[in-house]
Amino acid sequence: MFAMEDTWAESQGEGVTVAVVDTGVDASHPDLTGQVLEGKDFTGGGNAQADEQGHGTGMASLIAAHGHGPNGASGMMGLAPKAKVLPLRTIQDKGDKFLDETWSAAVRYAVDHGAKVINLSFSQDGGKTANVGREAIAYAQAHDVLVVAGAGNDGSVAVDEPAALPGVVSVGSVDKDGNRWVGSNHGKGLTLVAPGVDILAANKKRAQGYSLSTGTSDSTALVSATAALVRAKYPDLTAGQVVNRLIKSASFLGHKGLEAPDDEYGYGIIRPYKAVTMDIPKGPKEGPLGKLQLSSDASSKAGSPAAGDDDSSTRAKKKSSSSSRLLLIGGIAGVVVIGGIVFAVVRSRNKRGNGGGPYGGQGGGPGGSGPQNTNYAPHPAGPTSHGPSSPNPYQQP
């Protein structure tokens, strides 16, 4: 598994706020108490600290869960246990439409309320991001906020938007052996991969408060958490320079002969410890992925601070060209009995295909010998086609 004890000696995400644009976050979960800010509900339901579906709570726990009980010895730990979570609820029920107008308003709110990382564990429903969504992404980039999004769960050779947009960190999934999960979208524009199969997460909808899930949602949250660790450790770095560290510290592990960016693994599997400890030059302020370029008129809207105060009910009056779907839930595989601290990343079962997995063995922790990526190229343009999508955002792959 990730060498988190060593990583936490360097950084725990302190002082960094990660916005979770999702179904809300259950602030009463014992592993999240004190970590969840008030946030905002964009659905008209009123409370961003409520979560009827459990998806947003799971993502928040992978980022910032801190365990509970004496000395935090019970429950689970996220990768950045001292980061704060800003919950932004953009969907309540399974049947709700997840519109660009809604999530884009949440992105702008996140920027205006101090988030340094924005987690988008959702993808476009087989289409392109509407102008209002692109403007919101550009607004975040213009204000030095890192945006992380899931590549999609269709197994398609096409990264979904908004992950495919320039400057967005697009995330795919690997299994316990470090191999691409079969349902993970891939292709040009993929930035990084992270564990995404049988991942432990908080879920108060289950009797014991935890469950296992599979999907690029989970991988996205782990990358957002790693970005929070880097931003806490190196507060002087721009968002682009944080991406540079994530890319340079990633590894293909046992996959030999790959050249970054690879269509299946991007620049490699994240390594949180290496991301906060490697000697990596800052690089250009813009970073390796560039930024989303808009027309001059759209750019002026994207850069307007007043736009961030826009409520979703106002934006919803504008014509919508697309809707989105949450990336989960490759299924809740079962409830896990917790004994002592259980880290957010599921432990390897010591099956080492292709020379090593992301949780141990070659390159897995401090002193690991796995190869690292030392070069990068500009972020490719997003794909023009997408794989099949389900009208139900919670349908299992």
Coordinates of C-alpha atoms in Angstrom, one line a residue:
M1 CA 0.0 0.0 0.0
F2 CA 1.0 3.6 -0.1
A3 CA 3.7 4.5 2.5
M4 CA 1.4 6.9 4.3
E5 CA 3.0 6.9 7.7
D6 CA 6.2 8.2 6.1
T7 CA 4.2 10.6 3.9
W8 CA 2.3 12.0 6.9
A9 CA 5.6 12.8 8.5
E10 CA 6.1 15.3 5.6
S11 CA 2.6 16.5 5.0
Q12 CA -1.0 15.8 6.1
G13 CA -2.7 18.4 3.9
E14 CA -2.9 20.9 6.7
G15 CA -4.1 24.4 5.7
V16 CA -5.5 23.1 2.3
T17 CA -9.2 23.1 1.4
V18 CA -10.4 20.5 -1.1
A19 CA -13.9 21.1 -2.7
V20 CA -15.9 18.0 -3.3
V21 CA -18.5 18.7 -6.0
D22 CA -20.9 15.8 -5.5
T23 CA -23.9 14.5 -3.6
G24 CA -23.0 16.4 -0.4
V25 CA -20.8 15.1 2.5
D26 CA -22.2 13.5 5.7
A27 CA -20.3 15.6 8.3
S28 CA -21.6 13.4 11.1
H29 CA -19.6 10.4 10.0
P30 CA -17.1 9.7 12.9
D31 CA -14.1 9.6 10.6
L32 CA -15.0 13.1 9.2
T33 CA -16.0 15.1 12.2
G34 CA -14.3 18.5 12.2
Q35 CA -13.1 18.1 8.7
V36 CA -16.2 19.2 6.7
L37 CA -16.9 22.9 6.2
E38 CA -20.4 24.3 5.9
G39 CA -20.3 24.3 2.1
K40 CA -23.3 25.0 -0.1
D41 CA -26.2 23.2 -1.5
F42 CA -26.9 23.9 -5.2
T43 CA -30.0 21.7 -5.5
G44 CA -32.5 23.7 -3.5
G45 CA -32.3 21.1 -0.7
G46 CA -30.6 23.3 1.8
N47 CA -27.8 21.3 3.4
A48 CA -24.5 20.4 1.8
Q49 CA -23.6 18.4 5.0
A50 CA -26.3 15.9 4.1
D51 CA -25.8 13.1 1.7
E52 CA -28.7 10.9 0.6
Q53 CA -26.6 8.8 -1.8
G54 CA -23.3 8.4 0.0
H55 CA -21.1 9.1 -3.0
G56 CA -19.8 12.5 -1.9
T57 CA -19.1 11.2 1.7
G58 CA -17.0 8.3 0.3
M59 CA -15.0 10.7 -1.8
A60 CA -14.5 13.1 1.2
S61 CA -13.3 10.1 3.3
L62 CA -10.7 9.1 0.8
I63 CA -9.4 12.7 0.9
A64 CA -9.6 13.7 4.6
A65 CA -10.9 10.9 6.9
H66 CA -9.0 10.9 10.2
G67 CA -10.2 7.8 12.0
H68 CA -12.0 8.0 15.3
G69 CA -11.9 6.7 18.9
P70 CA -8.9 7.0 21.3
N71 CA -5.9 8.3 19.3
G72 CA -7.9 7.8 16.1
A73 CA -7.2 4.1 16.3
S74 CA -10.5 3.0 14.8
G75 CA -12.1 3.6 11.4
M76 CA -10.3 4.7 8.2
M77 CA -7.8 7.3 7.2
G78 CA -7.8 9.4 4.0
L79 CA -4.6 10.4 2.3
A80 CA -4.7 14.0 3.6
P81 CA -6.3 13.7 7.1
K82 CA -5.7 17.3 8.0
A83 CA -7.1 18.8 4.8
K84 CA -10.5 20.4 5.0
V85 CA -13.4 19.4 2.8
L86 CA -15.7 22.0 1.3
P87 CA -18.9 20.1 0.4
L88 CA -20.8 21.4 -2.6
R89 CA -24.0 19.4 -3.2
T90 CA -25.0 19.4 -6.9
I91 CA -27.3 16.3 -6.9
Q92 CA -29.6 14.8 -4.3
D93 CA -31.5 11.8 -5.7
K94 CA -30.7 9.2 -8.3
G95 CA -33.2 10.7 -10.7
D96 CA -31.8 14.2 -10.6
K97 CA -30.3 15.8 -13.6
F98 CA -26.7 16.8 -13.1
L99 CA -26.5 19.9 -15.2
D100 CA -23.4 21.9 -16.3
E101 CA -25.1 25.0 -14.9
T102 CA -25.2 23.4 -11.4
W103 CA -21.7 22.0 -11.1
S104 CA -20.2 25.0 -12.8
A105 CA -21.7 27.3 -10.2
A106 CA -20.3 25.0 -7.5
V107 CA -16.8 25.2 -9.1
R108 CA -16.9 29.0 -9.0
Y109 CA -18.1 29.0 -5.4
A110 CA -15.2 26.7 -4.5
V111 CA -12.8 29.2 -6.0
D112 CA -14.3 32.1 -4.3
H113 CA -14.3 30.4 -0.9
G114 CA -10.7 29.3 -0.7
A115 CA -10.5 25.9 -2.2
K116 CA -7.0 25.0 -3.6
V117 CA -8.1 21.7 -5.1
I118 CA -11.5 20.9 -6.7
N119 CA -12.5 17.2 -6.9
L120 CA -14.9 16.3 -9.8
S121 CA -15.8 12.7 -9.5
F122 CA -18.2 12.8 -12.5
S123 CA -18.2 12.9 -16.3
Q124 CA -20.2 14.3 -19.1
D125 CA -23.0 12.0 -20.3
G126 CA -21.5 11.2 -23.6
G127 CA -21.2 14.8 -24.7
K128 CA -19.2 18.0 -24.5
T129 CA -19.0 20.4 -21.6
A130 CA -21.2 23.4 -22.1
N131 CA -19.7 26.9 -22.3
V132 CA -20.8 27.6 -18.7
G133 CA -18.8 24.6 -17.5
R134 CA -15.8 25.5 -19.6
E135 CA -15.9 29.0 -18.2
A136 CA -16.0 27.7 -14.7
I137 CA -13.0 25.5 -15.3
A138 CA -11.1 28.5 -16.8
Y139 CA -12.1 30.6 -13.8
A140 CA -10.6 28.0 -11.5
Q141 CA -7.4 27.9 -13.5
A142 CA -7.1 31.7 -13.6
H143 CA -7.3 31.7 -9.8
D144 CA -4.6 29.1 -9.3
V145 CA -7.0 26.3 -8.3
L146 CA -6.2 22.7 -9.3
V147 CA -9.1 20.8 -10.9
V148 CA -9.1 17.0 -10.8
A149 CA -11.7 14.9 -12.6
G150 CA -12.4 11.3 -13.4
A151 CA -11.8 9.9 -16.9
G152 CA -15.0 7.8 -16.9
N153 CA -16.1 4.2 -16.2
D154 CA -17.1 2.9 -19.7
G155 CA -13.8 1.3 -20.6
S156 CA -13.7 3.5 -23.6
V157 CA -10.7 4.6 -25.5
A158 CA -11.7 8.2 -24.9
V159 CA -11.3 10.4 -21.8
D160 CA -14.6 12.0 -20.8
E161 CA -15.1 15.7 -20.3
P162 CA -14.5 17.7 -18.1
A163 CA -11.5 15.5 -17.4
A164 CA -10.4 15.8 -21.0
L165 CA -10.3 19.6 -21.0
P166 CA -6.9 21.2 -21.1
G167 CA -5.4 21.9 -17.7
V168 CA -7.6 19.5 -15.9
V169 CA -5.9 16.5 -14.2
S170 CA -7.7 13.5 -15.7
V171 CA -7.6 10.3 -13.7
G172 CA -8.0 6.7 -14.6
S173 CA -8.0 3.6 -12.3
V174 CA -5.7 0.7 -11.7
D175 CA -6.3 -2.5 -9.7
K176 CA -4.3 -3.9 -6.8
D177 CA -1.6 -5.2 -9.2
G178 CA -1.1 -1.8 -10.9
N179 CA -2.9 -2.9 -14.1
R180 CA -5.5 -0.7 -15.7
W181 CA -9.0 -1.5 -14.5
V182 CA -11.0 -2.8 -17.4
G183 CA -13.7 -0.2 -16.8
S184 CA -11.4 2.8 -16.8
N185 CA -11.6 5.1 -19.8
H186 CA -8.2 5.8 -21.3
G187 CA -6.6 7.3 -24.4
K188 CA -5.2 10.7 -25.3
G189 CA -5.5 13.3 -22.5
L190 CA -5.2 10.8 -19.6
T191 CA -2.9 12.4 -16.9
L192 CA -2.5 10.0 -14.1
V193 CA -3.9 6.7 -12.7
A194 CA -4.5 5.7 -9.1
P195 CA -6.0 2.7 -7.2
G196 CA -9.7 2.4 -8.0
V197 CA -10.7 -1.3 -7.4
D198 CA -12.3 -2.4 -4.1
I199 CA -11.5 0.8 -2.4
L200 CA -12.6 1.3 1.2
A201 CA -14.6 4.4 1.9
A202 CA -17.0 5.9 4.5
N203 CA -20.7 5.1 3.8
K204 CA -23.2 5.6 6.6
K205 CA -25.8 3.9 4.3
R206 CA -24.2 0.6 5.3
A207 CA -24.6 -0.9 8.7
Q208 CA -21.0 -0.6 9.8
G209 CA -20.4 2.8 8.1
Y210 CA -18.0 1.6 5.4
S211 CA -18.1 -0.1 2.1
L212 CA -16.0 -1.1 -0.9
S213 CA -16.4 0.5 -4.3
T214 CA -14.8 0.5 -7.7
G215 CA -14.5 3.3 -10.2
T216 CA -12.5 6.3 -11.4
S217 CA -14.4 8.4 -8.8
D218 CA -12.3 6.8 -6.1
S219 CA -9.1 7.3 -8.0
T220 CA -9.9 10.9 -8.6
A221 CA -10.3 11.5 -4.9
L222 CA -7.0 9.9 -4.2
V223 CA -5.3 12.2 -6.7
S224 CA -7.0 15.2 -5.2
A225 CA -5.8 14.2 -1.8
T226 CA -2.2 13.8 -3.0
A227 CA -2.5 17.3 -4.6
A228 CA -3.5 18.6 -1.2
L229 CA -0.4 17.0 0.4
V230 CA 1.8 18.7 -2.1
R231 CA 0.0 22.1 -1.7
A232 CA 0.5 21.9 2.0
K233 CA 4.1 20.9 1.8
Y234 CA 5.0 23.5 -0.9
P235 CA 2.5 26.4 -0.5
D236 CA 4.6 28.6 -2.9
L237 CA 4.0 26.3 -5.9
T238 CA 1.3 27.2 -8.4
A239 CA -1.4 24.8 -9.4
G240 CA 0.6 24.0 -12.5
Q241 CA 3.7 23.3 -10.6
V242 CA 1.8 21.0 -8.3
V243 CA 0.7 19.0 -11.3
N244 CA 4.4 19.0 -12.4
R245 CA 5.3 17.3 -9.1
L246 CA 2.5 14.8 -9.4
I247 CA 3.6 13.9 -12.9
K248 CA 7.3 13.8 -12.2
S249 CA 6.9 11.6 -9.1
A250 CA 4.4 9.1 -10.7
S251 CA 5.7 5.7 -11.9
F252 CA 4.8 3.0 -14.4
L253 CA 6.1 0.6 -11.7
G254 CA 6.4 -2.9 -13.3
H255 CA 5.1 -1.8 -16.7
K256 CA 8.2 -1.7 -18.9
G257 CA 8.7 -0.1 -22.2
L258 CA 6.0 2.6 -21.7
E259 CA 6.5 6.2 -22.8
A260 CA 4.8 9.1 -21.1
P261 CA 2.1 10.0 -21.7
D262 CA 0.8 6.5 -22.2
D263 CA -2.8 5.9 -23.4
E264 CA -3.6 3.5 -20.6
Y265 CA -1.5 4.9 -17.7
G266 CA -1.0 8.6 -18.6
Y267 CA 2.2 9.7 -16.8
G268 CA 1.9 6.8 -14.3
I269 CA 0.5 5.7 -11.0
I270 CA 0.5 8.4 -8.2
R271 CA 3.1 8.0 -5.4
P272 CA 2.2 10.4 -2.5
Y273 CA 5.5 9.9 -0.7
K274 CA 7.6 10.7 -3.7
A275 CA 5.3 13.6 -4.6
V276 CA 6.2 15.4 -1.4
T277 CA 9.8 14.3 -1.0
M278 CA 11.5 14.1 -4.5
D279 CA 13.9 16.8 -5.6
I280 CA 11.9 18.2 -8.5
P281 CA 12.5 21.7 -10.0
K282 CA 9.4 23.9 -9.9
G283 CA 9.1 24.2 -13.6
P284 CA 7.0 26.9 -15.4
K285 CA 4.2 28.4 -13.4
E286 CA 1.6 27.2 -16.0
G287 CA 2.7 23.6 -15.6
P288 CA 2.7 20.7 -18.1
L289 CA -1.0 20.6 -18.9
G290 CA -1.5 24.3 -19.9
K291 CA -4.8 26.0 -19.4
L292 CA -8.2 26.0 -21.1
Q293 CA -8.3 28.7 -23.8
L294 CA -11.6 30.4 -24.3
S295 CA -12.8 33.1 -26.7
S296 CA -12.2 36.7 -25.6
D297 CA -15.8 37.1 -24.6
A298 CA -15.9 33.9 -22.7
S299 CA -12.6 34.7 -21.1
S300 CA -13.9 37.9 -19.7
K301 CA -16.8 36.0 -18.1
A302 CA -14.5 33.3 -16.8
G303 CA -12.3 35.8 -15.1
S304 CA -15.0 37.9 -13.5
P305 CA -15.0 37.5 -9.7
A306 CA -18.7 38.5 -9.7
A307 CA -19.6 35.4 -11.7
G308 CA -18.6 33.2 -8.7
D309 CA -21.4 34.7 -6.7
D310 CA -23.9 33.5 -9.2
D311 CA -26.5 31.1 -7.7
S312 CA -27.3 27.9 -9.6
S313 CA -31.0 28.8 -9.8
T314 CA -30.0 31.8 -11.9
R315 CA -27.7 29.9 -14.1
A316 CA -30.2 27.2 -14.6
K317 CA -32.3 29.7 -16.6
K318 CA -29.7 29.6 -19.3
K319 CA -30.0 27.0 -22.0
S320 CA -28.2 23.8 -21.1
S321 CA -26.4 21.7 -23.7
S322 CA -25.4 18.8 -21.7
S323 CA -25.7 16.9 -18.4
S324 CA -23.3 14.9 -16.4
R325 CA -23.3 11.7 -14.4
L326 CA -21.5 10.6 -11.2
L327 CA -18.7 8.2 -11.9
L328 CA -19.2 5.8 -9.1
I329 CA -20.2 3.2 -8.4
G330 CA -18.7 0.3 -9.8
G331 CA -20.7 -1.4 -7.2
I332 CA -20.7 -1.5 -3.4
A333 CA -18.9 -4.8 -3.1
G334 CA -19.5 -5.3 0.6
V335 CA -19.1 -4.0 4.1
V336 CA -15.8 -4.2 5.8
V337 CA -15.3 -5.0 9.4
I338 CA -12.9 -2.4 10.8
G339 CA -10.3 -3.3 13.4
G340 CA -7.9 -0.5 14.1
I341 CA -7.0 2.1 11.5
V342 CA -7.7 1.0 7.9
F343 CA -6.2 3.2 5.3
A344 CA -8.3 4.4 2.4
V345 CA -6.3 2.3 -0.1
V346 CA -7.1 -1.4 0.0
R347 CA -4.0 -3.5 0.9
S348 CA -2.3 -5.6 -1.8
R349 CA -2.8 -9.3 -1.5
N350 CA 0.8 -10.0 -2.5
K351 CA -0.1 -11.0 -6.0
R352 CA 2.5 -9.2 -8.1
G353 CA 1.7 -9.1 -11.8
N354 CA 4.0 -7.2 -14.1
G355 CA 6.7 -6.9 -11.5
G356 CA 4.8 -5.0 -8.8
G357 CA 1.7 -3.1 -7.7
P358 CA 1.0 0.4 -6.5
Y359 CA 0.8 -0.5 -2.8
G360 CA 4.2 -2.1 -2.2
G361 CA 7.1 -3.9 -3.9
Q362 CA 8.9 -2.1 -6.7
G363 CA 8.6 1.7 -6.3
G364 CA 5.8 1.5 -3.8
G365 CA 7.2 3.5 -0.9
P366 CA 10.3 5.2 0.5
G367 CA 13.3 4.0 -1.2
G368 CA 11.3 2.1 -3.9
S369 CA 13.2 1.4 -7.1
G370 CA 10.4 1.7 -9.6
P371 CA 11.1 3.9 -12.6
Q372 CA 9.8 7.4 -12.5
N373 CA 8.6 9.8 -15.2
T374 CA 11.2 12.6 -15.7
N375 CA 9.7 14.2 -18.8
Y376 CA 6.3 15.5 -19.9
A377 CA 4.6 16.8 -23.0
P378 CA 1.8 19.4 -23.3
H379 CA -1.7 18.1 -22.5
P380 CA -3.2 16.8 -25.8
A381 CA -6.5 18.1 -27.0
G382 CA -9.6 16.3 -25.7
P383 CA -11.1 13.5 -27.7
T384 CA -14.0 14.1 -30.1
S385 CA -15.9 10.9 -29.3
H386 CA -17.1 9.2 -26.2
G387 CA -18.0 5.7 -25.2
P388 CA -21.6 4.6 -24.4
S389 CA -23.1 6.1 -21.3
S390 CA -25.9 5.1 -19.0
P391 CA -28.9 7.4 -18.2
N392 CA -28.7 6.3 -14.6
P393 CA -25.7 7.9 -12.9
Y394 CA -25.5 5.2 -10.3
Q395 CA -25.7 2.2 -12.6
Q396 CA -23.0 -0.3 -12.1
P397 CA -20.6 -0.9 -15.0

